[in-house]
């Protein structure tokens, strides 16, 4: 894969942690500072990946655990090839709502409970795609706050949002494990007791500091 010149920054966290809202707000804050920012998401981000997103989140047929993981990575490859790498090569800052850390947390820990063979499979697939985030902001919220936020969203809920509390606790644990293994890449932001503008200011400053010092 060609070398990249931009910055690839991911927003991660469990359901209701506030990352998607913050991605939109932080992108605008960075644009006001003069940065060229592309926002995107996973699963999805390219036409082919969006088609696979519908299958993964809302499809009537439930995939086997391995097929689910492979479908996430198939969508990711199309997203990387068609959207992320071209933007990075153009010198843009790419803010992505979820990436491979979510696959590890949701499929590796949430679905498989941290089973070693599944974690190894995801790790090996991640190495094959040959790109990883430069910086990851990990947003967290208590289960009570996250649940209230989800209830206030309205609209269709996907198969991950409707999973039980035990699943989401495993996901939370998964993100803790993942971030502990790559502490230099992660920045943690707790959103329970902070107003949305405060969280935006914190997140934007984390990114600006990273861009100034990398």
mmCIF file of C-alpha atoms in Angstrom:
data_model
loop_
_atom_site.group_PDB
_atom_site.id
_atom_site.type_symbol
_atom_site.label_atom_id
_atom_site.label_comp_id
_atom_site.label_asym_id
_atom_site.label_seq_id
_atom_site.Cartn_x
_atom_site.Cartn_y
_atom_site.Cartn_z
ATOM 1 C CA UNK A 1 0.000 0.000 0.000
ATOM 2 C CA UNK A 2 1.260 3.509 -0.835
ATOM 3 C CA UNK A 3 2.623 5.684 1.967
ATOM 4 C CA UNK A 4 0.140 8.164 3.414
ATOM 5 C CA UNK A 5 0.643 11.808 4.370
ATOM 6 C CA UNK A 6 -2.519 12.779 6.259
ATOM 7 C CA UNK A 7 -3.716 11.769 9.721
ATOM 8 C CA UNK A 8 -6.039 8.852 10.452
ATOM 9 C CA UNK A 9 -7.962 9.365 13.696
ATOM 10 C CA UNK A 10 -10.651 7.018 14.980
ATOM 11 C CA UNK A 11 -13.478 7.581 17.448
ATOM 12 C CA UNK A 12 -14.291 4.467 19.475
ATOM 13 C CA UNK A 13 -16.569 3.463 22.326
ATOM 14 C CA UNK A 14 -19.639 1.487 23.266
ATOM 15 C CA UNK A 15 -23.223 2.302 22.409
ATOM 16 C CA UNK A 16 -24.389 5.629 23.819
ATOM 17 C CA UNK A 17 -20.910 6.885 24.707
ATOM 18 C CA UNK A 18 -21.336 9.960 22.502
ATOM 19 C CA UNK A 19 -18.618 9.322 19.925
ATOM 20 C CA UNK A 20 -20.744 9.848 16.804
ATOM 21 C CA UNK A 21 -22.074 13.188 18.039
ATOM 22 C CA UNK A 22 -18.575 14.255 18.977
ATOM 23 C CA UNK A 23 -17.106 13.228 15.626
ATOM 24 C CA UNK A 24 -19.412 15.664 13.832
ATOM 25 C CA UNK A 25 -18.733 18.481 16.286
ATOM 26 C CA UNK A 26 -14.976 17.934 16.452
ATOM 27 C CA UNK A 27 -14.754 17.829 12.656
ATOM 28 C CA UNK A 28 -16.371 21.262 12.479
ATOM 29 C CA UNK A 29 -14.063 22.596 15.198
ATOM 30 C CA UNK A 30 -11.024 21.391 13.251
ATOM 31 C CA UNK A 31 -12.331 22.895 10.022
ATOM 32 C CA UNK A 32 -12.682 26.230 11.782
ATOM 33 C CA UNK A 33 -8.978 25.941 12.588
ATOM 34 C CA UNK A 34 -8.218 25.559 8.895
ATOM 35 C CA UNK A 35 -7.824 21.765 8.678
ATOM 36 C CA UNK A 36 -9.082 19.731 5.721
ATOM 37 C CA UNK A 37 -11.221 17.052 7.397
ATOM 38 C CA UNK A 38 -13.054 14.031 6.019
ATOM 39 C CA UNK A 39 -15.579 12.259 8.252
ATOM 40 C CA UNK A 40 -16.548 8.657 7.637
ATOM 41 C CA UNK A 41 -17.811 5.584 9.485
ATOM 42 C CA UNK A 42 -17.644 1.833 9.879
ATOM 43 C CA UNK A 43 -19.090 -0.478 8.961
ATOM 44 C CA UNK A 44 -19.656 1.612 5.842
ATOM 45 C CA UNK A 45 -18.027 4.677 4.382
ATOM 46 C CA UNK A 46 -18.031 3.559 0.732
ATOM 47 C CA UNK A 47 -20.957 2.343 -1.406
ATOM 48 C CA UNK A 48 -19.906 -1.297 -1.197
ATOM 49 C CA UNK A 49 -19.188 -1.087 2.516
ATOM 50 C CA UNK A 50 -22.543 0.606 3.158
ATOM 51 C CA UNK A 51 -24.285 -2.335 1.471
ATOM 52 C CA UNK A 52 -22.436 -4.695 3.808
ATOM 53 C CA UNK A 53 -23.331 -2.449 6.764
ATOM 54 C CA UNK A 54 -27.019 -3.064 6.068
ATOM 55 C CA UNK A 55 -26.401 -6.808 6.079
ATOM 56 C CA UNK A 56 -24.375 -6.675 9.303
ATOM 57 C CA UNK A 57 -26.648 -4.389 11.293
ATOM 58 C CA UNK A 58 -30.123 -5.048 9.924
ATOM 59 C CA UNK A 59 -29.975 -8.229 7.822
ATOM 60 C CA UNK A 60 -32.566 -10.890 8.587
ATOM 61 C CA UNK A 61 -30.028 -13.712 8.297
ATOM 62 C CA UNK A 62 -27.603 -13.871 11.200
ATOM 63 C CA UNK A 63 -24.054 -14.728 10.125
ATOM 64 C CA UNK A 64 -21.804 -17.216 11.866
ATOM 65 C CA UNK A 65 -19.196 -15.579 14.138
ATOM 66 C CA UNK A 66 -16.359 -16.056 11.646
ATOM 67 C CA UNK A 67 -18.489 -14.876 8.723
ATOM 68 C CA UNK A 68 -19.492 -11.786 10.683
ATOM 69 C CA UNK A 69 -15.851 -10.910 11.319
ATOM 70 C CA UNK A 70 -14.890 -11.508 7.700
ATOM 71 C CA UNK A 71 -17.773 -9.348 6.479
ATOM 72 C CA UNK A 72 -16.621 -6.485 8.689
ATOM 73 C CA UNK A 73 -13.152 -6.765 7.195
ATOM 74 C CA UNK A 74 -14.493 -7.034 3.635
ATOM 75 C CA UNK A 75 -16.360 -3.773 4.200
ATOM 76 C CA UNK A 76 -13.226 -2.297 5.804
ATOM 77 C CA UNK A 77 -11.018 -3.161 2.823
ATOM 78 C CA UNK A 78 -13.381 -1.445 0.382
ATOM 79 C CA UNK A 79 -13.589 1.568 2.708
ATOM 80 C CA UNK A 80 -9.801 1.767 3.024
ATOM 81 C CA UNK A 81 -9.128 1.378 -0.692
ATOM 82 C CA UNK A 82 -11.807 3.738 -1.977
ATOM 83 C CA UNK A 83 -12.032 6.397 0.743
ATOM 84 C CA UNK A 84 -9.488 6.384 3.556
ATOM 85 C CA UNK A 85 -6.167 5.945 1.720
ATOM 86 C CA UNK A 86 -7.020 8.407 -1.094
ATOM 87 C CA UNK A 87 -7.950 11.029 1.513
ATOM 88 C CA UNK A 88 -4.783 10.427 3.518
ATOM 89 C CA UNK A 89 -2.642 10.596 0.398
ATOM 90 C CA UNK A 90 -4.258 13.954 -0.337
ATOM 91 C CA UNK A 91 -3.055 15.173 3.071
ATOM 92 C CA UNK A 92 -6.491 15.220 4.710
ATOM 93 C CA UNK A 93 -7.369 14.459 8.307
ATOM 94 C CA UNK A 94 -9.693 11.444 8.342
ATOM 95 C CA UNK A 95 -12.007 11.124 11.340
ATOM 96 C CA UNK A 96 -13.575 7.658 11.337
ATOM 97 C CA UNK A 97 -16.491 6.551 13.517
ATOM 98 C CA UNK A 98 -15.254 3.046 14.488
ATOM 99 C CA UNK A 99 -12.520 0.936 12.907
ATOM 100 C CA UNK A 100 -10.875 -2.408 13.672
ATOM 101 C CA UNK A 101 -10.815 -1.789 17.450
ATOM 102 C CA UNK A 102 -14.598 -2.064 17.330
ATOM 103 C CA UNK A 103 -14.372 -5.417 15.583
ATOM 104 C CA UNK A 104 -12.044 -6.631 18.317
ATOM 105 C CA UNK A 105 -14.302 -5.252 21.077
ATOM 106 C CA UNK A 106 -17.674 -6.268 19.622
ATOM 107 C CA UNK A 107 -16.887 -9.532 17.866
ATOM 108 C CA UNK A 108 -13.804 -10.595 19.821
ATOM 109 C CA UNK A 109 -14.992 -9.721 23.304
ATOM 110 C CA UNK A 110 -18.721 -9.010 22.994
ATOM 111 C CA UNK A 111 -19.617 -11.999 20.828
ATOM 112 C CA UNK A 112 -16.787 -14.426 21.614
ATOM 113 C CA UNK A 113 -16.110 -13.423 25.216
ATOM 114 C CA UNK A 114 -12.392 -12.924 24.574
ATOM 115 C CA UNK A 115 -11.887 -16.452 23.199
ATOM 116 C CA UNK A 116 -8.232 -16.681 22.131
ATOM 117 C CA UNK A 117 -8.713 -18.086 18.623
ATOM 118 C CA UNK A 118 -11.207 -15.358 17.734
ATOM 119 C CA UNK A 119 -8.935 -12.595 19.031
ATOM 120 C CA UNK A 120 -6.056 -14.077 17.039
ATOM 121 C CA UNK A 121 -8.168 -14.193 13.877
ATOM 122 C CA UNK A 122 -9.093 -10.510 14.196
ATOM 123 C CA UNK A 123 -5.489 -9.584 14.979
ATOM 124 C CA UNK A 124 -4.231 -11.432 11.898
ATOM 125 C CA UNK A 125 -6.835 -9.781 9.651
ATOM 126 C CA UNK A 126 -5.889 -6.380 11.008
ATOM 127 C CA UNK A 127 -2.250 -6.991 10.076
ATOM 128 C CA UNK A 128 -3.296 -7.937 6.530
ATOM 129 C CA UNK A 129 -5.047 -4.618 5.826
ATOM 130 C CA UNK A 130 -1.771 -2.758 6.541
ATOM 131 C CA UNK A 131 -3.245 0.408 8.018
ATOM 132 C CA UNK A 132 -4.008 1.392 11.589
ATOM 133 C CA UNK A 133 -5.080 4.649 13.258
ATOM 134 C CA UNK A 134 -2.531 7.277 14.176
ATOM 135 C CA UNK A 135 -4.677 8.307 17.146
ATOM 136 C CA UNK A 136 -7.802 6.862 18.772
ATOM 137 C CA UNK A 137 -10.199 8.725 21.051
ATOM 138 C CA UNK A 138 -12.054 6.271 23.292
ATOM 139 C CA UNK A 139 -15.334 7.638 24.663
ATOM 140 C CA UNK A 140 -17.022 6.028 27.652
ATOM 141 C CA UNK A 141 -20.261 6.410 29.588
ATOM 142 C CA UNK A 142 -21.815 4.501 32.462
ATOM 143 C CA UNK A 143 -24.378 1.838 31.500
ATOM 144 C CA UNK A 144 -27.176 3.966 32.967
ATOM 145 C CA UNK A 145 -26.273 7.085 30.987
ATOM 146 C CA UNK A 146 -25.631 5.102 27.813
ATOM 147 C CA UNK A 147 -29.019 3.400 28.087
ATOM 148 C CA UNK A 148 -30.827 6.742 28.482
ATOM 149 C CA UNK A 149 -29.050 8.119 25.429
ATOM 150 C CA UNK A 150 -30.016 5.097 23.357
ATOM 151 C CA UNK A 151 -33.634 5.373 24.460
ATOM 152 C CA UNK A 152 -33.673 9.000 23.347
ATOM 153 C CA UNK A 153 -32.363 8.352 19.850
ATOM 154 C CA UNK A 154 -35.505 7.087 18.169
ATOM 155 C CA UNK A 155 -35.435 5.385 14.776
ATOM 156 C CA UNK A 156 -34.466 1.833 13.938
ATOM 157 C CA UNK A 157 -32.125 0.029 16.311
ATOM 158 C CA UNK A 158 -29.466 -2.334 15.009
ATOM 159 C CA UNK A 159 -28.585 -5.812 16.293
ATOM 160 C CA UNK A 160 -25.730 -4.511 18.438
ATOM 161 C CA UNK A 161 -27.774 -1.768 20.107
ATOM 162 C CA UNK A 162 -30.446 -4.288 21.088
ATOM 163 C CA UNK A 163 -28.002 -6.826 22.544
ATOM 164 C CA UNK A 164 -28.220 -7.498 26.287
ATOM 165 C CA UNK A 165 -26.384 -5.767 29.111
ATOM 166 C CA UNK A 166 -23.892 -8.628 29.486
ATOM 167 C CA UNK A 167 -22.835 -8.198 25.846
ATOM 168 C CA UNK A 168 -22.211 -4.482 26.329
ATOM 169 C CA UNK A 169 -20.246 -5.118 29.508
ATOM 170 C CA UNK A 170 -17.996 -7.494 27.559
ATOM 171 C CA UNK A 171 -17.572 -4.813 24.890
ATOM 172 C CA UNK A 172 -16.616 -2.272 27.551
ATOM 173 C CA UNK A 173 -14.079 -4.714 28.964
ATOM 174 C CA UNK A 174 -12.781 -5.355 25.458
ATOM 175 C CA UNK A 175 -12.097 -1.680 24.826
ATOM 176 C CA UNK A 176 -10.271 -1.487 28.162
ATOM 177 C CA UNK A 177 -8.064 -4.403 27.160
ATOM 178 C CA UNK A 178 -7.387 -3.035 23.681
ATOM 179 C CA UNK A 179 -6.460 0.435 24.918
ATOM 180 C CA UNK A 180 -4.199 -1.007 27.608
ATOM 181 C CA UNK A 181 -2.246 -2.830 24.891
ATOM 182 C CA UNK A 182 -1.697 0.376 22.856
ATOM 183 C CA UNK A 183 -1.546 3.192 25.432
ATOM 184 C CA UNK A 184 0.389 5.592 23.196
ATOM 185 C CA UNK A 185 -2.378 5.581 20.578
ATOM 186 C CA UNK A 186 -5.378 5.995 22.863
ATOM 187 C CA UNK A 187 -6.853 9.046 24.581
ATOM 188 C CA UNK A 188 -9.706 8.422 27.037
ATOM 189 C CA UNK A 189 -12.704 10.723 27.393
ATOM 190 C CA UNK A 190 -15.429 10.041 29.974
ATOM 191 C CA UNK A 191 -18.693 11.723 28.954
ATOM 192 C CA UNK A 192 -21.097 11.081 31.860
ATOM 193 C CA UNK A 193 -20.694 14.315 33.799
ATOM 194 C CA UNK A 194 -19.603 16.606 30.964
ATOM 195 C CA UNK A 195 -21.766 18.764 28.725
ATOM 196 C CA UNK A 196 -21.456 18.146 24.995
ATOM 197 C CA UNK A 197 -19.506 21.390 24.262
ATOM 198 C CA UNK A 198 -16.984 20.546 26.993
ATOM 199 C CA UNK A 199 -16.396 17.089 25.532
ATOM 200 C CA UNK A 200 -15.965 18.634 22.078
ATOM 201 C CA UNK A 201 -13.377 21.082 23.396
ATOM 202 C CA UNK A 202 -11.433 18.302 25.131
ATOM 203 C CA UNK A 203 -11.495 16.011 22.096
ATOM 204 C CA UNK A 204 -10.531 18.741 19.634
ATOM 205 C CA UNK A 205 -7.624 19.849 21.806
ATOM 206 C CA UNK A 206 -6.378 16.256 22.056
ATOM 207 C CA UNK A 207 -6.317 16.034 18.276
ATOM 208 C CA UNK A 208 -4.707 19.460 17.816
ATOM 209 C CA UNK A 209 -2.009 18.582 20.342
ATOM 210 C CA UNK A 210 -1.338 15.333 18.501
ATOM 211 C CA UNK A 211 -1.086 17.142 15.165
ATOM 212 C CA UNK A 212 1.319 19.724 16.611
ATOM 213 C CA UNK A 213 3.611 17.207 18.260
ATOM 214 C CA UNK A 214 3.669 14.124 16.030
#
